[in-house]
Amino acid sequence: MATTVVGAFNEFNDDRVKPSTATWAKVYERRDAVVNVIRAAFPSSNDISYQSHRIIGSLGRKTACNPVDDIDLMVHLSVDQELWDRKYRYNSSDFLYRIRKVLNEYSPVRKIGSRGQAVRFFYADGLSVDVAPVEKYDSGNYAIPDGSGNWLTTNPVTHETYLDKCNGALDGDLKRIIRFAKRWNKAHSSRLTSFHLEMMVARTYATMGNNSRTALRLFFDYNLYNLSVDDPAGFSGDLSTYLNQAGRTAVNESLRSARNRVDLALDAENRGDHREAIRLWRIILGNDFPTYG
């Protein structure tokens, strides 16, 4: 609980939204356990051999929110050229099936399954690991299974670099606002995908102070009727294309409602009514936002 809006936001960020040091330690421990299995399953002597790994997704970009329940792990597996040309170049499904089959043989984890573009390690504690096996092109980009038997070109490193550059230009405040925006999205039907939302937040700001309340107000206002944003790596084009017209309308209504409610919360804070301001922010950002008191 908090008695000021600033205190409520600090508590929300530090204790309820941002993953703790203990959570990160668990993430790295789980990553290392899975990588050890992959190293053993695909040694350098194999026609498919382990090369490197990297945590990607929101954990890789350091924009993840609590609770952390899955780890996206990109694993570069080098395939012998003859095997690649003969079997996998035009069939990522067979590639993914072989990876899952071999990992099932080597892993002590009882349940391993496929999840579209990845092989998932399920754990009893709920922290699963999605292994995205990739091939690396000479360009430095990666080929990842698309879930339909074909390959997608991607480069999570480019995404991380882009977001780090934006965050640095804003004195390290951008990722905090991204996490708050994710909590707003989760509290209001989760209509936006995580990556799309992150890129919307990143393109919103030329400057940003340390006032999270006004920064969120700008996010809601700037992106109202402005949902299209391109993949900064240049691979996926407009990231909003998964939204149909009904979805776009619903998102815009959520943005409008949030902006208008922020205006009321800012007015309440300015006149010293922190109880009312905190009540409004709790509606905007969800029930994990602290209550007054």
CSV table of C-alpha atoms in Angstrom, one decimal:
chain,number,residue,atom,x,y,z
A,1,MET,CA,0.0,0.0,0.0
A,2,ALA,CA,1.1,3.6,-0.6
A,3,THR,CA,-0.1,7.1,0.4
A,4,THR,CA,1.3,9.0,-2.7
A,5,VAL,CA,1.1,8.3,-6.4
A,6,VAL,CA,4.8,8.3,-6.8
A,7,GLY,CA,5.2,5.8,-3.9
A,8,ALA,CA,2.5,3.6,-5.5
A,9,PHE,CA,4.4,3.6,-8.9
A,10,ASN,CA,7.7,2.8,-7.2
A,11,GLU,CA,6.2,0.0,-5.3
A,12,PHE,CA,4.4,-1.3,-8.4
A,13,ASN,CA,7.6,-1.3,-10.4
A,14,ASP,CA,10.1,-2.6,-7.9
A,15,ASP,CA,7.9,-5.2,-6.0
A,16,ARG,CA,5.3,-6.3,-8.4
A,17,VAL,CA,6.3,-5.8,-12.1
A,18,LYS,CA,10.0,-6.0,-12.5
A,19,PRO,CA,11.5,-9.5,-12.2
A,20,SER,CA,13.6,-9.8,-9.0
A,21,THR,CA,17.2,-10.8,-8.7
A,22,ALA,CA,16.0,-14.2,-7.4
A,23,THR,CA,13.8,-14.6,-10.5
A,24,TRP,CA,16.7,-13.8,-12.8
A,25,ALA,CA,18.9,-16.4,-11.0
A,26,LYS,CA,16.2,-19.0,-11.5
A,27,VAL,CA,16.0,-18.1,-15.2
A,28,TYR,CA,19.8,-18.4,-15.7
A,29,GLU,CA,19.9,-21.7,-13.8
A,30,ARG,CA,17.1,-23.1,-15.9
A,31,ARG,CA,18.7,-21.9,-19.1
A,32,ASP,CA,22.0,-23.5,-18.2
A,33,ALA,CA,20.3,-26.8,-17.4
A,34,VAL,CA,18.6,-26.9,-20.8
A,35,VAL,CA,21.8,-25.8,-22.7
A,36,ASN,CA,23.7,-28.6,-21.1
A,37,VAL,CA,21.2,-31.1,-22.5
A,38,ILE,CA,21.4,-29.5,-25.9
A,39,ARG,CA,25.3,-29.6,-25.9
A,40,ALA,CA,25.2,-33.3,-25.0
A,41,ALA,CA,22.5,-34.1,-27.6
A,42,PHE,CA,24.2,-32.2,-30.5
A,43,PRO,CA,28.0,-32.5,-30.1
A,44,SER,CA,30.5,-31.1,-32.6
A,45,SER,CA,30.9,-34.6,-34.2
A,46,ASN,CA,27.2,-34.7,-35.3
A,47,ASP,CA,25.7,-33.7,-38.6
A,48,ILE,CA,23.7,-31.2,-36.5
A,49,SER,CA,25.9,-29.6,-33.8
A,50,TYR,CA,25.4,-27.0,-31.1
A,51,GLN,CA,27.0,-23.6,-31.7
A,52,SER,CA,25.6,-21.0,-29.4
A,53,HIS,CA,22.5,-19.9,-27.4
A,54,ARG,CA,20.8,-16.7,-26.4
A,55,ILE,CA,17.8,-15.8,-24.3
A,56,ILE,CA,15.5,-13.8,-26.6
A,57,GLY,CA,12.0,-12.4,-26.3
A,58,SER,CA,11.1,-10.0,-23.5
A,59,LEU,CA,13.6,-11.6,-21.2
A,60,GLY,CA,16.3,-11.1,-23.7
A,61,ARG,CA,15.3,-7.4,-24.2
A,62,LYS,CA,14.9,-6.9,-20.4
A,63,THR,CA,11.3,-5.9,-20.8
A,64,ALA,CA,9.7,-8.9,-19.1
A,65,CYS,CA,7.1,-8.5,-16.3
A,66,ASN,CA,6.2,-10.8,-13.4
A,67,PRO,CA,5.2,-13.5,-13.3
A,68,VAL,CA,7.9,-15.0,-15.5
A,69,ASP,CA,6.6,-18.4,-16.6
A,70,ASP,CA,8.6,-19.1,-19.8
A,71,ILE,CA,12.0,-18.6,-21.3
A,72,ASP,CA,12.6,-18.1,-25.0
A,73,LEU,CA,15.9,-19.6,-25.8
A,74,MET,CA,17.4,-19.3,-29.3
A,75,VAL,CA,19.8,-22.1,-30.1
A,76,HIS,CA,22.0,-22.0,-33.2
A,77,LEU,CA,22.5,-25.5,-34.5
A,78,SER,CA,24.8,-25.9,-37.4
A,79,VAL,CA,23.6,-28.4,-40.0
A,80,ASP,CA,25.9,-30.1,-42.4
A,81,GLN,CA,25.5,-28.5,-45.8
A,82,GLU,CA,24.6,-31.7,-47.6
A,83,LEU,CA,21.9,-32.6,-45.0
A,84,TRP,CA,20.6,-29.0,-45.0
A,85,ASP,CA,20.2,-29.0,-48.8
A,86,ARG,CA,18.7,-32.5,-49.0
A,87,LYS,CA,16.3,-32.5,-46.1
A,88,TYR,CA,15.7,-29.3,-44.2
A,89,ARG,CA,16.2,-26.3,-46.5
A,90,TYR,CA,12.5,-26.5,-47.5
A,91,ASN,CA,11.1,-28.4,-44.6
A,92,SER,CA,11.5,-26.8,-41.1
A,93,SER,CA,8.9,-29.2,-39.7
A,94,ASP,CA,11.2,-32.2,-40.2
A,95,PHE,CA,14.1,-30.2,-38.7
A,96,LEU,CA,12.0,-29.3,-35.6
A,97,TYR,CA,10.8,-32.9,-35.3
A,98,ARG,CA,14.4,-34.3,-35.3
A,99,ILE,CA,15.4,-31.7,-32.6
A,100,ARG,CA,12.5,-32.7,-30.4
A,101,LYS,CA,13.1,-36.4,-30.9
A,102,VAL,CA,16.8,-36.2,-30.0
A,103,LEU,CA,16.2,-33.9,-27.0
A,104,ASN,CA,13.5,-36.4,-25.7
A,105,GLU,CA,16.2,-39.0,-25.7
A,106,TYR,CA,18.8,-36.9,-23.8
A,107,SER,CA,16.7,-34.8,-21.4
A,108,PRO,CA,15.7,-35.9,-17.8
A,109,VAL,CA,12.7,-33.6,-18.3
A,110,ARG,CA,9.7,-35.9,-18.6
A,111,LYS,CA,7.6,-33.8,-20.9
A,112,ILE,CA,9.0,-32.2,-24.0
A,113,GLY,CA,6.7,-31.0,-26.8
A,114,SER,CA,6.5,-28.8,-29.9
A,115,ARG,CA,5.1,-25.4,-29.8
A,116,GLY,CA,4.9,-24.0,-33.3
A,117,GLN,CA,8.3,-22.6,-33.8
A,118,ALA,CA,10.0,-24.2,-30.8
A,119,VAL,CA,10.5,-27.2,-28.7
A,120,ARG,CA,9.2,-26.7,-25.2
A,121,PHE,CA,10.6,-28.1,-22.0
A,122,PHE,CA,7.9,-28.4,-19.4
A,123,TYR,CA,8.8,-28.2,-15.7
A,124,ALA,CA,6.7,-28.8,-12.6
A,125,ASP,CA,7.4,-25.4,-11.1
A,126,GLY,CA,5.8,-23.7,-14.2
A,127,LEU,CA,8.9,-22.1,-15.6
A,128,SER,CA,9.1,-23.7,-19.1
A,129,VAL,CA,11.7,-23.2,-21.7
A,130,ASP,CA,10.9,-22.8,-25.4
A,131,VAL,CA,13.9,-23.7,-27.5
A,132,ALA,CA,13.9,-22.1,-30.9
A,133,PRO,CA,16.4,-24.0,-33.0
A,134,VAL,CA,17.8,-21.8,-35.8
A,135,GLU,CA,20.3,-21.8,-38.6
A,136,LYS,CA,22.5,-18.8,-39.1
A,137,TYR,CA,22.9,-17.2,-42.5
A,138,ASP,CA,26.1,-15.7,-43.8
A,139,SER,CA,24.4,-12.3,-43.4
A,140,GLY,CA,24.3,-12.8,-39.6
A,141,ASN,CA,20.5,-13.2,-39.7
A,142,TYR,CA,18.7,-16.4,-38.6
A,143,ALA,CA,16.3,-18.9,-40.1
A,144,ILE,CA,13.7,-20.1,-37.6
A,145,PRO,CA,10.8,-22.5,-38.3
A,146,ASP,CA,7.6,-20.7,-39.0
A,147,GLY,CA,5.3,-23.4,-37.6
A,148,SER,CA,4.0,-24.3,-41.1
A,149,GLY,CA,7.0,-26.1,-42.5
A,150,ASN,CA,8.7,-23.1,-43.9
A,151,TRP,CA,11.4,-20.8,-42.5
A,152,LEU,CA,11.3,-17.2,-41.3
A,153,THR,CA,14.2,-14.8,-41.3
A,154,THR,CA,14.7,-13.0,-38.0
A,155,ASN,CA,17.4,-11.4,-35.9
A,156,PRO,CA,16.6,-11.0,-32.2
A,157,VAL,CA,20.0,-9.3,-31.7
A,158,THR,CA,18.9,-6.5,-33.9
A,159,HIS,CA,15.7,-6.1,-31.9
A,160,GLU,CA,17.7,-6.0,-28.6
A,161,THR,CA,20.1,-3.5,-30.0
A,162,TYR,CA,17.3,-1.2,-31.3
A,163,LEU,CA,15.5,-1.2,-28.0
A,164,ASP,CA,18.7,-0.7,-26.0
A,165,LYS,CA,19.5,2.3,-28.1
A,166,CYS,CA,16.1,3.8,-27.6
A,167,ASN,CA,16.3,3.1,-23.9
A,168,GLY,CA,19.7,4.7,-23.6
A,169,ALA,CA,18.5,7.8,-25.4
A,170,LEU,CA,15.8,8.2,-22.8
A,171,ASP,CA,18.2,7.7,-19.8
A,172,GLY,CA,17.1,4.2,-19.2
A,173,ASP,CA,13.5,5.0,-18.5
A,174,LEU,CA,11.9,3.4,-21.6
A,175,LYS,CA,11.8,-0.2,-20.5
A,176,ARG,CA,10.1,0.8,-17.3
A,177,ILE,CA,7.3,2.4,-19.3
A,178,ILE,CA,7.2,-0.7,-21.6
A,179,ARG,CA,6.5,-2.9,-18.5
A,180,PHE,CA,3.8,-0.6,-17.3
A,181,ALA,CA,2.2,-0.6,-20.8
A,182,LYS,CA,2.3,-4.4,-20.7
A,183,ARG,CA,0.4,-4.4,-17.4
A,184,TRP,CA,-2.2,-2.1,-18.9
A,185,ASN,CA,-2.5,-4.5,-21.9
A,186,LYS,CA,-2.9,-7.5,-19.6
A,187,ALA,CA,-5.5,-5.7,-17.4
A,188,HIS,CA,-7.6,-4.9,-20.5
A,189,SER,CA,-7.9,-8.2,-22.5
A,190,SER,CA,-4.3,-8.6,-23.7
A,191,ARG,CA,-5.3,-7.6,-27.2
A,192,LEU,CA,-1.8,-6.5,-28.3
A,193,THR,CA,1.1,-8.9,-28.7
A,194,SER,CA,4.1,-8.3,-26.5
A,195,PHE,CA,6.6,-7.4,-29.3
A,196,HIS,CA,4.1,-5.2,-31.1
A,197,LEU,CA,3.4,-3.3,-27.9
A,198,GLU,CA,7.1,-2.8,-27.1
A,199,MET,CA,7.7,-1.3,-30.5
A,200,MET,CA,4.7,1.0,-30.1
A,201,VAL,CA,6.1,2.3,-26.8
A,202,ALA,CA,9.6,2.7,-28.3
A,203,ARG,CA,8.5,4.8,-31.2
A,204,THR,CA,6.4,7.1,-29.0
A,205,TYR,CA,9.1,9.2,-27.3
A,206,ALA,CA,11.7,11.6,-28.5
A,207,THR,CA,12.3,12.7,-24.9
A,208,MET,CA,11.1,11.4,-21.6
A,209,GLY,CA,11.4,12.7,-18.1
A,210,ASN,CA,11.2,10.5,-15.0
A,211,ASN,CA,7.4,11.1,-14.6
A,212,SER,CA,5.9,7.7,-15.4
A,213,ARG,CA,2.3,9.1,-15.2
A,214,THR,CA,2.7,11.7,-17.9
A,215,ALA,CA,4.8,9.3,-20.0
A,216,LEU,CA,2.0,6.8,-20.0
A,217,ARG,CA,-0.5,9.5,-20.9
A,218,LEU,CA,1.6,10.3,-24.0
A,219,PHE,CA,1.7,6.6,-24.9
A,220,PHE,CA,-2.0,6.2,-24.8
A,221,ASP,CA,-2.6,9.5,-26.7
A,222,TYR,CA,0.1,9.0,-29.4
A,223,ASN,CA,-0.9,5.5,-30.3
A,224,LEU,CA,-4.7,6.1,-30.4
A,225,TYR,CA,-5.6,5.4,-34.1
A,226,ASN,CA,-1.9,4.8,-34.7
A,227,LEU,CA,-1.4,1.1,-34.2
A,228,SER,CA,0.9,0.4,-37.2
A,229,VAL,CA,4.6,0.1,-36.5
A,230,ASP,CA,7.2,-1.6,-38.6
A,231,ASP,CA,9.6,-4.3,-37.4
A,232,PRO,CA,12.9,-2.4,-36.8
A,233,ALA,CA,14.9,-5.3,-38.2
A,234,GLY,CA,13.0,-5.0,-41.5
A,235,PHE,CA,11.7,-8.6,-41.6
A,236,SER,CA,8.0,-8.6,-40.6
A,237,GLY,CA,6.8,-5.3,-42.0
A,238,ASP,CA,3.8,-3.8,-40.1
A,239,LEU,CA,3.6,-5.6,-36.8
A,240,SER,CA,-0.2,-4.8,-36.4
A,241,THR,CA,-1.4,-6.9,-39.2
A,242,TYR,CA,-2.7,-9.7,-36.9
A,243,LEU,CA,-5.4,-7.3,-35.7
A,244,ASN,CA,-8.7,-7.4,-37.6
A,245,GLN,CA,-11.0,-4.4,-37.7
A,246,ALA,CA,-12.9,-5.4,-34.6
A,247,GLY,CA,-9.6,-5.9,-32.8
A,248,ARG,CA,-8.3,-2.5,-33.9
A,249,THR,CA,-11.5,-0.9,-32.7
A,250,ALA,CA,-11.3,-2.6,-29.3
A,251,VAL,CA,-7.6,-1.6,-28.9
A,252,ASN,CA,-8.4,2.1,-29.8
A,253,GLU,CA,-11.3,2.1,-27.3
A,254,SER,CA,-8.9,0.8,-24.6
A,255,LEU,CA,-6.3,3.5,-25.5
A,256,ARG,CA,-9.0,6.2,-25.4
A,257,SER,CA,-10.4,5.0,-22.1
A,258,ALA,CA,-6.9,4.8,-20.6
A,259,ARG,CA,-6.0,8.3,-21.8
A,260,ASN,CA,-9.1,9.8,-20.4
A,261,ARG,CA,-8.8,8.1,-17.1
A,262,VAL,CA,-5.1,9.2,-16.8
A,263,ASP,CA,-6.3,12.8,-17.2
A,264,LEU,CA,-8.6,12.3,-14.2
A,265,ALA,CA,-5.8,10.6,-12.2
A,266,LEU,CA,-3.4,13.5,-13.0
A,267,ASP,CA,-6.0,16.0,-12.0
A,268,ALA,CA,-6.6,14.2,-8.7
A,269,GLU,CA,-2.9,14.0,-8.0
A,270,ASN,CA,-2.4,17.7,-8.8
A,271,ARG,CA,-5.1,18.7,-6.3
A,272,GLY,CA,-3.6,16.5,-3.7
A,273,ASP,CA,-6.2,13.7,-3.8
A,274,HIS,CA,-3.7,10.7,-3.9
A,275,ARG,CA,-6.4,8.3,-2.8
A,276,GLU,CA,-8.5,9.0,-5.9
A,277,ALA,CA,-5.5,9.1,-8.2
A,278,ILE,CA,-4.3,5.7,-7.0
A,279,ARG,CA,-7.8,4.3,-7.4
A,280,LEU,CA,-7.8,5.4,-11.0
A,281,TRP,CA,-4.3,4.1,-11.7
A,282,ARG,CA,-5.4,0.7,-10.3
A,283,ILE,CA,-8.2,0.6,-12.9
A,284,ILE,CA,-5.7,1.5,-15.7
A,285,LEU,CA,-2.9,-0.8,-14.7
A,286,GLY,CA,-4.7,-3.7,-13.0
A,287,ASN,CA,-5.3,-5.1,-9.5
A,288,ASP,CA,-1.6,-5.6,-8.8
A,289,PHE,CA,-1.2,-1.8,-8.6
A,290,PRO,CA,-1.0,-0.8,-4.9
A,291,THR,CA,-4.0,0.3,-3.0
A,292,TYR,CA,-4.0,3.5,-1.0
A,293,GLY,CA,-3.1,3.3,2.7
